[in-house]
Structures are given as C-alpha cells and as structure tokens.
Amino acid sequence: MFYKIKKDIEYIMENDPAARTKLEVFLLYPSIHARLAHMISHFLYKKNLLFLARLISQIARFLTGIEIHPGATLGAGILIDHGMGVVIGETAELGDRITIYHGTTLGGTGKEKGKRHPTVGDNVVIGAGSKVLGNIKIGSNSKIGANSVVLDDVPEGATVVGIPGKVVKINK
C-alpha cells in the first residue's frame, strides 16, 4: 500500500509543475486521497465486504470528486490531475505511470457482464473529458487527446483524438 502511494507522489512530483513538496502532494492532492480510499475499498471488495467497500468509495467520491469503483485495479504512479469528474469502472485495469485529467471516464458501454471496462497499459496520458469505453486495450506509451471518445483498441505508442477516437500518430 505504502509503495504505491510513494510511487504516486514521486510520479506527481515529476509530472505536475504545480507540485512543490511531497508533503503538499500527500496532504492536498485529491488524487492521493482517492487512491488511499480506493486501496481500503479494494481490500474490502476482495474480502467480499461489498457494501462497506462501496460505502468507502462513495464517501471518497463525495470528498474528492473522483469515483473509483472498489473492483478496479490500479498500478503504481497514478496522477489524477484536478480529479473532478473522473470515473473508473469496476473491471478497469490501469498499469503504472498513468496521467488522467479531469472529466475522464473509463467506463462500460452498456449492460455487459464480466470484463466491461478498459485495460490501460503503462505510461499513458488520458486527456481531459475523454471517454474510454468498453472492454478495450489502451497500449503502453499512448496518448488520448482531450474530449476524445475511444471505443476501439489503441496500439502501443499511439496518439488518439476525436469522436470517435482515431489514431493520428504512432511512435515506434
């Protein structure tokens, strides 16, 4: 638990020019507060204490504006910049070193059962207002442009923009 928080703080210090000290990030960044609550709720979710897990996640949502379902799996080094309006669904899986900007949804597309949310690789940036929907894979080292709606898999190193999201560039 503390390893992931440490990695989150280090990643935020590297990538947010407004971050001045690690203490400031720990005490004042909603990304860290939502992450701490998610770690607790995820633990309870794994123990099948579903009501308590959801209760904690909803309290965290109220306090931070960030909704992370207790079932979601998050790697190390996560920056949810500004945070307000971010939604991460139950079966979403996030890798390491990911930046997510405000108003982003990593959600489903309907009433499917089983895996229904995105899997995001490492070193990914997801722009403000983006909607990444369905059981799709976002390749490592990719970028999703602001307000894009991504409904299909994204290859590694790609930049995706638009509605619907289209690959406009691939870095090899």
Tab-separated table of N, CA and C in Angstrom:
chain	number	residue	atom	x	y	z
A	1	MET	N	0.831	-1.198	0.000
A	1	MET	CA	0.000	0.000	0.000
A	1	MET	C	0.867	1.249	0.000
A	2	PHE	N	1.840	1.301	0.901
A	2	PHE	CA	2.672	2.491	1.000
A	2	PHE	C	3.583	2.641	-0.214
A	3	TYR	N	3.955	1.502	-0.824
A	3	TYR	CA	4.780	1.536	-2.032
A	3	TYR	C	4.051	2.287	-3.149
A	4	LYS	N	2.772	1.973	-3.357
A	4	LYS	CA	2.013	2.613	-4.428
A	4	LYS	C	1.808	4.101	-4.148
A	5	ILE	N	1.538	4.459	-2.907
A	5	ILE	CA	1.381	5.879	-2.565
A	5	ILE	C	2.696	6.613	-2.794
A	6	LYS	N	3.794	6.011	-2.399
A	6	LYS	CA	5.114	6.610	-2.618
A	6	LYS	C	5.356	6.825	-4.111
A	7	LYS	N	5.042	5.819	-4.922
A	7	LYS	CA	5.216	5.916	-6.376
A	7	LYS	C	4.291	6.977	-6.963
A	8	ASP	N	3.055	7.066	-6.455
A	8	ASP	CA	2.129	8.108	-6.916
A	8	ASP	C	2.704	9.491	-6.636
A	9	ILE	N	3.188	9.699	-5.427
A	9	ILE	CA	3.737	11.008	-5.054
A	9	ILE	C	4.954	11.336	-5.914
A	10	GLU	N	5.842	10.376	-6.120
A	10	GLU	CA	7.017	10.603	-6.969
A	10	GLU	C	6.595	10.961	-8.394
A	11	TYR	N	5.612	10.238	-8.932
A	11	TYR	CA	5.140	10.495	-10.291
A	11	TYR	C	4.504	11.885	-10.390
A	12	ILE	N	3.722	12.251	-9.385
A	12	ILE	CA	3.104	13.575	-9.370
A	12	ILE	C	4.181	14.660	-9.312
A	13	MET	N	5.190	14.467	-8.474
A	13	MET	CA	6.281	15.447	-8.372
A	13	MET	C	6.996	15.611	-9.722
A	14	GLU	N	7.159	14.534	-10.459
A	14	GLU	CA	7.822	14.584	-11.767
A	14	GLU	C	6.972	15.268	-12.831
A	15	ASN	N	5.651	15.104	-12.756
A	15	ASN	CA	4.787	15.468	-13.876
A	15	ASN	C	3.844	16.639	-13.644
A	16	ASP	N	3.729	17.113	-12.420
A	16	ASP	CA	2.857	18.255	-12.162
A	16	ASP	C	3.713	19.449	-11.747
A	17	PRO	N	3.846	20.432	-12.629
A	17	PRO	CA	4.683	21.578	-12.297
A	17	PRO	C	4.177	22.389	-11.098
A	18	ALA	N	2.919	22.201	-10.727
A	18	ALA	CA	2.369	22.919	-9.576
A	18	ALA	C	2.734	22.261	-8.244
A	19	ALA	N	3.188	21.014	-8.295
A	19	ALA	CA	3.538	20.297	-7.064
A	19	ALA	C	4.864	20.819	-6.519
A	20	ARG	N	4.843	21.321	-5.286
A	20	ARG	CA	6.041	21.922	-4.710
A	20	ARG	C	6.794	20.979	-3.769
A	21	THR	N	6.047	20.270	-2.923
A	21	THR	CA	6.691	19.361	-1.976
A	21	THR	C	5.885	18.070	-1.890
A	22	LYS	N	6.550	17.016	-1.456
A	22	LYS	CA	5.864	15.734	-1.276
A	22	LYS	C	4.792	15.831	-0.196
A	23	LEU	N	5.070	16.605	0.847
A	23	LEU	CA	4.080	16.785	1.912
A	23	LEU	C	2.829	17.469	1.373
A	24	GLU	N	3.024	18.504	0.556
A	24	GLU	CA	1.889	19.199	-0.056
A	24	GLU	C	1.057	18.219	-0.896
A	25	VAL	N	1.719	17.405	-1.695
A	25	VAL	CA	1.016	16.435	-2.533
A	25	VAL	C	0.235	15.467	-1.656
A	26	PHE	N	0.861	14.934	-0.624
A	26	PHE	CA	0.201	13.970	0.254
A	26	PHE	C	-1.018	14.576	0.950
A	27	LEU	N	-0.885	15.790	1.434
A	27	LEU	CA	-1.964	16.398	2.217
A	27	LEU	C	-3.053	17.050	1.376
A	28	LEU	N	-2.717	17.554	0.178
A	28	LEU	CA	-3.649	18.413	-0.549
A	28	LEU	C	-4.136	17.901	-1.896
A	29	TYR	N	-3.581	16.834	-2.408
A	29	TYR	CA	-3.970	16.365	-3.738
A	29	TYR	C	-5.092	15.330	-3.660
A	30	PRO	N	-6.247	15.617	-4.294
A	30	PRO	CA	-7.351	14.659	-4.257
A	30	PRO	C	-6.989	13.319	-4.896
A	31	SER	N	-6.050	13.325	-5.816
A	31	SER	CA	-5.583	12.081	-6.433
A	31	SER	C	-5.083	11.107	-5.371
A	32	ILE	N	-4.316	11.606	-4.419
A	32	ILE	CA	-3.771	10.763	-3.346
A	32	ILE	C	-4.880	10.321	-2.399
A	33	HIS	N	-5.787	11.217	-2.065
A	33	HIS	CA	-6.880	10.875	-1.148
A	33	HIS	C	-7.789	9.807	-1.756
A	34	ALA	N	-8.110	9.968	-3.052
A	34	ALA	CA	-8.941	8.972	-3.727
A	34	ALA	C	-8.219	7.631	-3.793
A	35	ARG	N	-6.924	7.691	-4.012
A	35	ARG	CA	-6.105	6.474	-4.102
A	35	ARG	C	-6.080	5.727	-2.766
A	36	LEU	N	-5.887	6.468	-1.667
A	36	LEU	CA	-5.890	5.839	-0.337
A	36	LEU	C	-7.235	5.173	-0.056
A	37	ALA	N	-8.309	5.881	-0.350
A	37	ALA	CA	-9.643	5.313	-0.134
A	37	ALA	C	-9.851	4.092	-1.019
A	38	HIS	N	-9.354	4.157	-2.259
A	38	HIS	CA	-9.507	3.008	-3.155
A	38	HIS	C	-8.753	1.800	-2.627
A	39	MET	N	-7.579	2.008	-2.075
A	39	MET	CA	-6.820	0.879	-1.538
A	39	MET	C	-7.592	0.165	-0.427
A	40	ILE	N	-8.226	0.943	0.419
A	40	ILE	CA	-9.023	0.363	1.502
A	40	ILE	C	-10.258	-0.329	0.932
A	41	SER	N	-10.975	0.361	0.047
A	41	SER	CA	-12.199	-0.222	-0.507
A	41	SER	C	-11.887	-1.448	-1.371
A	42	HIS	N	-10.775	-1.428	-2.090
A	42	HIS	CA	-10.381	-2.575	-2.916
A	42	HIS	C	-10.076	-3.798	-2.025
A	43	PHE	N	-9.398	-3.558	-0.906
A	43	PHE	CA	-9.121	-4.628	0.051
A	43	PHE	C	-10.434	-5.250	0.541
A	44	LEU	N	-11.391	-4.405	0.919
A	44	LEU	CA	-12.685	-4.885	1.400
A	44	LEU	C	-13.455	-5.600	0.296
A	45	TYR	N	-13.371	-5.087	-0.923
A	45	TYR	CA	-14.019	-5.701	-2.077
A	45	TYR	C	-13.494	-7.122	-2.294
A	46	LYS	N	-12.183	-7.282	-2.198
A	46	LYS	CA	-11.558	-8.600	-2.362
A	46	LYS	C	-11.989	-9.566	-1.250
A	47	LYS	N	-12.328	-9.027	-0.075
A	47	LYS	CA	-12.806	-9.844	1.055
A	47	LYS	C	-14.319	-10.055	0.990
A	48	ASN	N	-14.945	-9.618	-0.108
A	48	ASN	CA	-16.380	-9.750	-0.348
A	48	ASN	C	-17.229	-8.926	0.623
A	49	LEU	N	-16.651	-7.874	1.181
A	49	LEU	CA	-17.391	-6.924	2.016
A	49	LEU	C	-17.836	-5.779	1.104
A	50	LEU	N	-18.749	-6.110	0.178
A	50	LEU	CA	-19.085	-5.228	-0.933
A	50	LEU	C	-19.762	-3.932	-0.496
A	51	PHE	N	-20.688	-4.016	0.452
A	51	PHE	CA	-21.377	-2.803	0.894
A	51	PHE	C	-20.396	-1.819	1.519
A	52	LEU	N	-19.563	-2.300	2.421
A	52	LEU	CA	-18.583	-1.438	3.082
A	52	LEU	C	-17.596	-0.857	2.070
A	53	ALA	N	-17.191	-1.678	1.112
A	53	ALA	CA	-16.276	-1.205	0.064
A	53	ALA	C	-16.912	-0.070	-0.736
A	54	ARG	N	-18.161	-0.248	-1.139
A	54	ARG	CA	-18.857	0.795	-1.913
A	54	ARG	C	-19.114	2.033	-1.063
A	55	LEU	N	-19.403	1.851	0.210
A	55	LEU	CA	-19.617	2.985	1.101
A	55	LEU	C	-18.363	3.861	1.161
A	56	ILE	N	-17.228	3.240	1.343
A	56	ILE	CA	-15.968	3.996	1.399
A	56	ILE	C	-15.698	4.683	0.073
A	57	SER	N	-15.944	3.988	-1.035
A	57	SER	CA	-15.694	4.609	-2.346
A	57	SER	C	-16.629	5.796	-2.584
A	58	GLN	N	-17.855	5.704	-2.103
A	58	GLN	CA	-18.794	6.818	-2.290
A	58	GLN	C	-18.457	8.003	-1.392
A	59	ILE	N	-17.965	7.742	-0.201
A	59	ILE	CA	-17.502	8.838	0.666
A	59	ILE	C	-16.312	9.533	0.017
A	60	ALA	N	-15.392	8.741	-0.532
A	60	ALA	CA	-14.231	9.313	-1.224
A	60	ALA	C	-14.676	10.136	-2.438
A	61	ARG	N	-15.663	9.639	-3.154
A	61	ARG	CA	-16.207	10.380	-4.303
A	61	ARG	C	-16.755	11.731	-3.855
A	62	PHE	N	-17.503	11.726	-2.769
A	62	PHE	CA	-18.076	12.964	-2.242
A	62	PHE	C	-16.976	13.957	-1.863
A	63	LEU	N	-15.910	13.453	-1.247
A	63	LEU	CA	-14.833	14.314	-0.761
A	63	LEU	C	-13.871	14.778	-1.859
A	64	THR	N	-13.659	13.949	-2.894
A	64	THR	CA	-12.630	14.257	-3.896
A	64	THR	C	-13.170	14.559	-5.290
A	65	GLY	N	-14.388	14.146	-5.586
A	65	GLY	CA	-14.912	14.288	-6.944
A	65	GLY	C	-14.399	13.215	-7.888
A	66	ILE	N	-13.700	12.225	-7.337
A	66	ILE	CA	-13.132	11.134	-8.129
A	66	ILE	C	-13.828	9.843	-7.711
A	67	GLU	N	-14.410	9.141	-8.694
A	67	GLU	CA	-15.087	7.886	-8.387
A	67	GLU	C	-14.280	6.725	-8.948
A	68	ILE	N	-13.742	5.918	-8.054
A	68	ILE	CA	-13.015	4.713	-8.442
A	68	ILE	C	-13.751	3.536	-7.826
A	69	HIS	N	-14.293	2.678	-8.670
A	69	HIS	CA	-15.010	1.512	-8.154
A	69	HIS	C	-14.036	0.629	-7.372
A	70	PRO	N	-14.470	0.058	-6.259
A	70	PRO	CA	-13.583	-0.791	-5.458
A	70	PRO	C	-13.003	-1.988	-6.215
A	71	GLY	N	-13.662	-2.417	-7.271
A	71	GLY	CA	-13.172	-3.556	-8.036
A	71	GLY	C	-12.078	-3.219	-9.032
A	72	ALA	N	-11.897	-1.942	-9.336
A	72	ALA	CA	-10.873	-1.533	-10.309
A	72	ALA	C	-9.479	-1.862	-9.782
A	73	THR	N	-8.568	-2.166	-10.711
A	73	THR	CA	-7.186	-2.496	-10.365
A	73	THR	C	-6.285	-1.380	-10.876
A	74	LEU	N	-5.512	-0.774	-9.975
A	74	LEU	CA	-4.640	0.353	-10.332
A	74	LEU	C	-3.189	0.009	-10.040
A	75	GLY	N	-2.315	0.367	-10.976
A	75	GLY	CA	-0.886	0.155	-10.808
A	75	GLY	C	-0.270	1.228	-9.926
A	76	ALA	N	1.039	1.407	-10.039
A	76	ALA	CA	1.776	2.393	-9.236
A	76	ALA	C	2.095	3.614	-10.087
A	77	GLY	N	2.081	4.782	-9.465
A	77	GLY	CA	2.392	6.010	-10.183
A	77	GLY	C	1.185	6.502	-10.956
A	78	ILE	N	0.104	6.818	-10.251
A	78	ILE	CA	-1.123	7.300	-10.885
A	78	ILE	C	-1.307	8.770	-10.498
A	79	LEU	N	-1.506	9.617	-11.507
A	79	LEU	CA	-1.802	11.034	-11.288
A	79	LEU	C	-3.167	11.315	-11.884
A	80	ILE	N	-4.115	11.660	-11.034
A	80	ILE	CA	-5.426	12.099	-11.491
A	80	ILE	C	-5.432	13.607	-11.274
A	81	ASP	N	-5.036	14.334	-12.324
A	81	ASP	CA	-4.807	15.773	-12.213
A	81	ASP	C	-6.128	16.535	-12.172
A	82	HIS	N	-6.296	17.362	-11.198
A	82	HIS	CA	-7.506	18.133	-10.898
A	82	HIS	C	-8.624	17.224	-10.433
A	83	GLY	N	-8.751	16.043	-11.004
A	83	GLY	CA	-9.589	14.990	-10.474
A	83	GLY	C	-11.081	15.090	-10.689
A	84	MET	N	-11.660	16.240	-10.552
A	84	MET	CA	-13.115	16.348	-10.543
A	84	MET	C	-13.735	15.663	-11.766
A	85	GLY	N	-14.696	14.802	-11.488
A	85	GLY	CA	-15.452	14.167	-12.557
A	85	GLY	C	-14.816	12.934	-13.157
A	86	VAL	N	-13.730	12.435	-12.587
A	86	VAL	CA	-13.103	11.213	-13.098
A	86	VAL	C	-13.884	10.006	-12.581
A	87	VAL	N	-14.175	9.062	-13.494
A	87	VAL	CA	-14.872	7.829	-13.148
A	87	VAL	C	-14.053	6.664	-13.685
A	88	ILE	N	-13.755	5.708	-12.815
A	88	ILE	CA	-13.033	4.498	-13.198
A	88	ILE	C	-13.896	3.311	-12.797
A	89	GLY	N	-14.323	2.534	-13.794
A	89	GLY	CA	-15.281	1.455	-13.589
A	89	GLY	C	-14.718	0.207	-12.937
A	90	GLU	N	-15.627	-0.677	-12.575
A	90	GLU	CA	-15.333	-1.862	-11.762
A	90	GLU	C	-14.276	-2.790	-12.346
A	91	THR	N	-14.311	-3.050	-13.630
A	91	THR	CA	-13.369	-4.015	-14.202
A	91	THR	C	-12.219	-3.333	-14.931
A	92	ALA	N	-12.053	-2.029	-14.727
A	92	ALA	CA	-10.928	-1.315	-15.333
A	92	ALA	C	-9.619	-1.794	-14.708
A	93	GLU	N	-8.587	-1.852	-15.543
A	93	GLU	CA	-7.253	-2.231	-15.086
A	93	GLU	C	-6.282	-1.170	-15.605
A	94	LEU	N	-5.559	-0.545	-14.684
A	94	LEU	CA	-4.606	0.502	-15.051
A	94	LEU	C	-3.200	0.052	-14.714
A	95	GLY	N	-2.281	0.305	-15.637
A	95	GLY	CA	-0.881	-0.025	-15.428
A	95	GLY	C	-0.196	1.018	-14.565
A	96	ASP	N	1.094	1.174	-14.776
A	96	ASP	CA	1.917	2.099	-13.994
A	96	ASP	C	2.143	3.406	-14.754
A	97	ARG	N	2.360	4.469	-13.992
A	97	ARG	CA	2.732	5.780	-14.529
A	97	ARG	C	1.693	6.289	-15.538
A	98	ILE	N	0.498	6.513	-15.028
A	98	ILE	CA	-0.621	6.970	-15.861
A	98	ILE	C	-1.089	8.330	-15.367
A	99	THR	N	-1.329	9.238	-16.316
A	99	THR	CA	-1.895	10.540	-16.009
A	99	THR	C	-3.306	10.591	-16.572
A	100	ILE	N	-4.264	10.929	-15.711
A	100	ILE	CA	-5.663	11.060	-16.103
A	100	ILE	C	-6.106	12.469	-15.719
A	101	TYR	N	-6.630	13.205	-16.678
A	101	TYR	CA	-7.100	14.562	-16.406
A	101	TYR	C	-8.593	14.576	-16.094
A	102	HIS	N	-9.066	15.694	-15.550
A	102	HIS	CA	-10.433	15.834	-15.058
A	102	HIS	C	-11.482	15.513	-16.135
A	103	GLY	N	-12.620	15.050	-15.660
A	103	GLY	CA	-13.749	14.775	-16.542
A	103	GLY	C	-13.617	13.513	-17.374
A	104	THR	N	-12.682	12.658	-17.047
A	104	THR	CA	-12.441	11.443	-17.828
A	104	THR	C	-13.261	10.277	-17.286
A	105	THR	N	-13.762	9.449	-18.198
A	105	THR	CA	-14.478	8.238	-17.817
A	105	THR	C	-13.783	7.032	-18.429
A	106	LEU	N	-13.478	6.057	-17.588
A	106	LEU	CA	-13.023	4.750	-18.042
A	106	LEU	C	-14.180	3.818	-17.712
A	107	GLY	N	-15.115	3.691	-18.651
A	107	GLY	CA	-16.380	3.040	-18.335
A	107	GLY	C	-16.789	1.952	-19.292
A	108	GLY	N	-17.996	1.472	-19.083
A	108	GLY	CA	-18.584	0.438	-19.922
A	108	GLY	C	-19.466	1.055	-20.992
A	109	THR	N	-20.015	0.184	-21.830
A	109	THR	CA	-20.866	0.664	-22.921
A	109	THR	C	-22.315	0.209	-22.773
A	110	GLY	N	-22.634	-0.515	-21.726
A	110	GLY	CA	-23.997	-0.994	-21.558
A	110	GLY	C	-24.114	-1.955	-20.407
A	111	LYS	N	-24.890	-2.982	-20.602
A	111	LYS	CA	-25.186	-3.921	-19.525
A	111	LYS	C	-24.449	-5.245	-19.672
A	112	GLU	N	-23.255	-5.213	-20.271
A	112	GLU	CA	-22.499	-6.441	-20.429
A	112	GLU	C	-22.159	-7.025	-19.060
A	113	LYS	N	-21.883	-8.317	-19.058
A	113	LYS	CA	-21.417	-8.992	-17.848
A	113	LYS	C	-19.929	-9.259	-18.002
A	114	GLY	N	-19.239	-9.480	-16.899
A	114	GLY	CA	-17.810	-9.791	-16.953
A	114	GLY	C	-16.962	-8.548	-17.199
A	115	LYS	N	-15.847	-8.728	-17.871
A	115	LYS	CA	-14.912	-7.622	-18.153
A	115	LYS	C	-15.578	-6.655	-19.123
A	116	ARG	N	-15.815	-5.432	-18.667
A	116	ARG	CA	-16.546	-4.464	-19.490
A	116	ARG	C	-15.936	-3.068	-19.494
A	117	HIS	N	-14.776	-2.925	-18.849
A	117	HIS	CA	-14.113	-1.628	-18.783
A	117	HIS	C	-12.710	-1.736	-19.381
A	118	PRO	N	-12.091	-0.605	-19.697
A	118	PRO	CA	-10.791	-0.622	-20.386
A	118	PRO	C	-9.640	-1.179	-19.547
A	119	THR	N	-8.648	-1.674	-20.279
A	119	THR	CA	-7.360	-2.044	-19.713
A	119	THR	C	-6.355	-1.047	-20.282
A	120	VAL	N	-5.666	-0.334	-19.403
A	120	VAL	CA	-4.754	0.730	-19.813
A	120	VAL	C	-3.330	0.300	-19.494
A	121	GLY	N	-2.447	0.355	-20.499
A	121	GLY	CA	-1.046	-0.021	-20.315
A	121	GLY	C	-0.278	0.989	-19.484
A	122	ASP	N	1.035	0.880	-19.504
A	122	ASP	CA	1.917	1.767	-18.738
A	122	ASP	C	2.223	3.047	-19.521
A	123	ASN	N	2.542	4.117	-18.782
A	123	ASN	CA	2.983	5.394	-19.377
A	123	ASN	C	1.966	5.965	-20.352
A	124	VAL	N	0.723	6.042	-19.920
A	124	VAL	CA	-0.365	6.540	-20.763
A	124	VAL	C	-0.856	7.870	-20.206
A	125	VAL	N	-1.193	8.796	-21.117
A	125	VAL	CA	-1.805	10.073	-20.746
A	125	VAL	C	-3.201	10.104	-21.348
A	126	ILE	N	-4.204	10.378	-20.497
A	126	ILE	CA	-5.592	10.436	-20.944
A	126	ILE	C	-6.094	11.858	-20.698
A	127	GLY	N	-6.379	12.571	-21.788
A	127	GLY	CA	-6.729	13.991	-21.733
A	127	GLY	C	-8.073	14.274	-21.098
A	128	ALA	N	-8.244	15.528	-20.700
A	128	ALA	CA	-9.452	15.993	-20.023
A	128	ALA	C	-10.701	15.701	-20.849
A	129	GLY	N	-11.725	15.219	-20.169
A	129	GLY	CA	-13.012	14.995	-20.810
A	129	GLY	C	-13.095	13.766	-21.687
A	130	SER	N	-12.049	12.981	-21.733
A	130	SER	CA	-12.052	11.788	-22.589
A	130	SER	C	-12.994	10.729	-22.036
A	131	LYS	N	-13.544	9.958	-22.941
A	131	LYS	CA	-14.377	8.817	-22.587
A	131	LYS	C	-13.740	7.594	-23.251
A	132	VAL	N	-13.257	6.674	-22.433
A	132	VAL	CA	-12.637	5.443	-22.916
A	132	VAL	C	-13.572	4.336	-22.461
A	133	LEU	N	-14.258	3.708	-23.425
A	133	LEU	CA	-15.403	2.876	-23.084
A	133	LEU	C	-15.296	1.460	-23.620
A	134	GLY	N	-15.680	0.524	-22.793
A	134	GLY	CA	-15.772	-0.874	-23.190
A	134	GLY	C	-14.546	-1.677	-22.805
A	135	ASN	N	-14.615	-2.958	-23.109
A	135	ASN	CA	-13.517	-3.886	-22.821
A	135	ASN	C	-12.481	-3.747	-23.933
A	136	ILE	N	-11.731	-2.652	-23.892
A	136	ILE	CA	-10.714	-2.370	-24.898
A	136	ILE	C	-9.362	-2.238	-24.219
A	137	LYS	N	-8.320	-2.304	-25.026
A	137	LYS	CA	-6.960	-2.165	-24.509
A	137	LYS	C	-6.338	-0.880	-25.046
A	138	ILE	N	-5.752	-0.106	-24.132
A	138	ILE	CA	-5.008	1.091	-24.495
A	138	ILE	C	-3.541	0.738	-24.322
A	139	GLY	N	-2.802	0.708	-25.420
A	139	GLY	CA	-1.410	0.286	-25.387
A	139	GLY	C	-0.525	1.213	-24.581
A	140	SER	N	0.557	0.672	-24.082
A	140	SER	CA	1.528	1.464	-23.321
A	140	SER	C	2.069	2.608	-24.172
A	141	ASN	N	2.478	3.676	-23.499
A	141	ASN	CA	3.084	4.858	-24.133
A	141	ASN	C	2.145	5.559	-25.107
A	142	SER	N	0.836	5.448	-24.875
A	142	SER	CA	-0.158	6.088	-25.733
A	142	SER	C	-0.650	7.382	-25.115
A	143	LYS	N	-1.272	8.199	-25.964
A	143	LYS	CA	-1.891	9.444	-25.513
A	143	LYS	C	-3.297	9.514	-26.089
A	144	ILE	N	-4.241	9.878	-25.225
A	144	ILE	CA	-5.625	10.073	-25.642
A	144	ILE	C	-5.899	11.567	-25.535
A	145	GLY	N	-6.244	12.190	-26.654
A	145	GLY	CA	-6.485	13.630	-26.672
A	145	GLY	C	-7.724	14.026	-25.888
A	146	ALA	N	-7.748	15.274	-25.452
A	146	ALA	CA	-8.874	15.798	-24.680
A	146	ALA	C	-10.179	15.630	-25.452
A	147	ASN	N	-11.212	15.252	-24.714
A	147	ASN	CA	-12.575	15.088	-25.228
A	147	ASN	C	-12.732	14.008	-26.287
A	148	SER	N	-11.769	13.122	-26.416
A	148	SER	CA	-11.896	12.009	-27.355
A	148	SER	C	-12.847	10.962	-26.794
A	149	VAL	N	-13.482	10.232	-27.690
A	149	VAL	CA	-14.319	9.101	-27.311
A	149	VAL	C	-13.691	7.869	-27.950
A	150	VAL	N	-13.088	7.025	-27.114
A	150	VAL	CA	-12.331	5.876	-27.601
A	150	VAL	C	-13.152	4.608	-27.368
A	151	LEU	N	-13.452	3.910	-28.466
A	151	LEU	CA	-14.287	2.715	-28.412
A	151	LEU	C	-13.564	1.470	-28.920
A	152	ASP	N	-12.357	1.641	-29.458
A	152	ASP	CA	-11.593	0.535	-30.024
A	152	ASP	C	-10.205	0.489	-29.405
A	153	ASP	N	-9.560	-0.678	-29.516
A	153	ASP	CA	-8.199	-0.837	-29.006
A	153	ASP	C	-7.275	0.226	-29.590
A	154	VAL	N	-6.295	0.640	-28.781
A	154	VAL	CA	-5.297	1.623	-29.195
A	154	VAL	C	-3.935	0.938	-29.153
A	155	PRO	N	-3.188	0.960	-30.270
A	155	PRO	CA	-1.876	0.298	-30.267
A	155	PRO	C	-0.863	1.049	-29.404
A	156	GLU	N	0.212	0.357	-29.046
A	156	GLU	CA	1.289	0.990	-28.273
A	156	GLU	C	1.823	2.213	-28.991
A	157	GLY	N	2.113	3.265	-28.222
A	157	GLY	CA	2.751	4.462	-28.754
A	157	GLY	C	1.858	5.336	-29.607
A	158	ALA	N	0.566	5.070	-29.625
A	158	ALA	CA	-0.350	5.824	-30.493
A	158	ALA	C	-0.855	7.087	-29.811
A	159	THR	N	-1.226	8.059	-30.638
A	159	THR	CA	-1.953	9.240	-30.191
A	159	THR	C	-3.326	9.168	-30.832
A	160	VAL	N	-4.367	9.278	-30.009
A	160	VAL	CA	-5.747	9.161	-30.475
A	160	VAL	C	-6.474	10.460	-30.175
A	161	VAL	N	-7.228	10.963	-31.162
A	161	VAL	CA	-8.049	12.155	-30.964
A	161	VAL	C	-9.382	11.982	-31.676
A	162	GLY	N	-10.372	12.759	-31.249
A	162	GLY	CA	-11.633	12.837	-31.974
A	162	GLY	C	-12.762	12.015	-31.409
A	163	ILE	N	-13.917	12.192	-32.101
A	163	ILE	CA	-15.140	11.483	-31.754
A	163	ILE	C	-15.676	10.871	-33.048
A	164	PRO	N	-15.625	9.584	-33.237
A	164	PRO	CA	-14.943	8.624	-32.383
A	164	PRO	C	-13.430	8.768	-32.499
A	165	GLY	N	-12.727	8.255	-31.505
A	165	GLY	CA	-11.276	8.377	-31.467
A	165	GLY	C	-10.601	7.680	-32.641
A	166	LYS	N	-9.678	8.394	-33.263
A	166	LYS	CA	-8.905	7.847	-34.381
A	166	LYS	C	-7.422	8.016	-34.089
A	167	VAL	N	-6.627	7.014	-34.474
A	167	VAL	CA	-5.182	7.099	-34.312
A	167	VAL	C	-4.662	8.109	-35.339
A	168	VAL	N	-3.944	9.131	-34.857
A	168	VAL	CA	-3.372	10.142	-35.757
A	168	VAL	C	-1.858	10.054	-35.831
A	169	LYS	N	-1.259	9.285	-34.917
A	169	LYS	CA	0.187	9.183	-34.886
A	169	LYS	C	0.569	7.939	-34.102
A	170	ILE	N	1.648	7.276	-34.544
A	170	ILE	CA	2.194	6.151	-33.779
A	170	ILE	C	3.693	6.346	-33.666
A	171	ASN	N	4.185	6.394	-32.429
A	171	ASN	CA	5.627	6.476	-32.178
A	171	ASN	C	6.164	5.066	-32.037
A	172	LYS	N	7.143	4.729	-32.808
A	172	LYS	CA	7.722	3.379	-32.754
A	172	LYS	C	8.726	3.306	-31.619
